[in-house]
Short mmCIF file of C-alpha atoms in Angstrom, two decimals:
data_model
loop_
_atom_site.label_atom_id
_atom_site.label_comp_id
_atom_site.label_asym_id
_atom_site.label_seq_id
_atom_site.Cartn_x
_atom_site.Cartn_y
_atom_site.Cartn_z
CA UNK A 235 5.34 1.56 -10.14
CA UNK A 236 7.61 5.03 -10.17
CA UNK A 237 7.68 6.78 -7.34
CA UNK A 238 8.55 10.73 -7.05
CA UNK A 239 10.67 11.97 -5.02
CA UNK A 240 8.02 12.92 -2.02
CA UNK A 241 7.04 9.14 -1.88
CA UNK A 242 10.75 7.79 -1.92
CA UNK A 243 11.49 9.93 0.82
CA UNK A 244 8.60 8.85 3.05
CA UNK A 245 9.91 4.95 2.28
CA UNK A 246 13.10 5.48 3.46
CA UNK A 247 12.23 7.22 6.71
CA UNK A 248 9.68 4.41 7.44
CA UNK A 249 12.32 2.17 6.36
CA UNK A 250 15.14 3.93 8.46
CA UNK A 251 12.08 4.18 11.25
CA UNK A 252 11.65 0.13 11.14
CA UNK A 253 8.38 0.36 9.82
CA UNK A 254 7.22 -2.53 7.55
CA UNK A 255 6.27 -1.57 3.99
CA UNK A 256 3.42 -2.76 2.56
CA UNK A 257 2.08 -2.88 -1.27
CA UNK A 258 -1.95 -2.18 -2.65
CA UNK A 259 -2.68 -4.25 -5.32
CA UNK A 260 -5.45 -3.99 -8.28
CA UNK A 261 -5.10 -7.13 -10.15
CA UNK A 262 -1.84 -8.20 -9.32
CA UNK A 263 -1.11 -3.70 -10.29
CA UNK A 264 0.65 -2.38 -7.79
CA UNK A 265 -1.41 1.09 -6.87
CA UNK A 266 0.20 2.09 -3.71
CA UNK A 267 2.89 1.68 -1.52
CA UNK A 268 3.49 2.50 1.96
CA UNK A 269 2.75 1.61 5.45
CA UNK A 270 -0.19 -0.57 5.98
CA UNK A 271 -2.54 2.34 7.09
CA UNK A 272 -1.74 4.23 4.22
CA UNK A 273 -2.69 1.55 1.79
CA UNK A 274 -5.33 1.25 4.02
CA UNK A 275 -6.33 4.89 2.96
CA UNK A 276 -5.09 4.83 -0.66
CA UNK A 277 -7.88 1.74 -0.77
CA UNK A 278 -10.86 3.83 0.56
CA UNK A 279 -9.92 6.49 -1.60
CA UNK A 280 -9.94 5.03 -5.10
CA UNK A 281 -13.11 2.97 -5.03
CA UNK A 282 -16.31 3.41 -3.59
CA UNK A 283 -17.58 -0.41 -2.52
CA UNK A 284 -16.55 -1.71 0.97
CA UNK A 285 -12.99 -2.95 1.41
CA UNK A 286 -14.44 -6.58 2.66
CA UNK A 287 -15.90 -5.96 -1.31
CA UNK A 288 -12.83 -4.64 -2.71
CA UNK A 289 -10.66 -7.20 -1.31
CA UNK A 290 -13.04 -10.02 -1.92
CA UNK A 291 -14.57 -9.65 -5.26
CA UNK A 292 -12.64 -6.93 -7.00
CA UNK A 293 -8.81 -7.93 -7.10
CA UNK A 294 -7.54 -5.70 -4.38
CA UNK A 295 -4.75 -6.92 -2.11
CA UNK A 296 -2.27 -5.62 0.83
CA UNK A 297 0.95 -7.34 1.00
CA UNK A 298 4.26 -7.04 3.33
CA UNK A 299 6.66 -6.28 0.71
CA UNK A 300 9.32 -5.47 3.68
CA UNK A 301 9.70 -6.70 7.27
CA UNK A 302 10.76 -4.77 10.48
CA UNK A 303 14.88 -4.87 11.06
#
């Protein structure tokens, strides 16, 4: 996944802010990434069943993908 310039921005200050980054997942397709809550929110956002749903039938997935310093 590219990100623009906007999104790399708001990694780094979460980064520099020791916020852990976290990745949303479509089928092993990486969607989203960002803090938890805002995968949280990209989730609701691009699909209309439940999240217990998404996450348990349809392939979606949140995952650390950095830790707190």
């Amino acid at each position: 996944m590219e990100l623009n310039s906007t999104q790399e921005a708001a990694l780094t200050a979460a980064v520099n802010q020791d916020e852990e980054i976290h990745a949303l997942t479509h089928d092993g397709v990486e969607k989203h990434r960002g803090t938890y809550n805002e995968c949280w929110m990209h989730l609701l956002e691009m699909q209309s069943a439940s999240t217990h749903h998404a996450f348990k039938y349809e392939g979606w997935a949140i995952t650390q993908v950095t830790e707190k310093k």
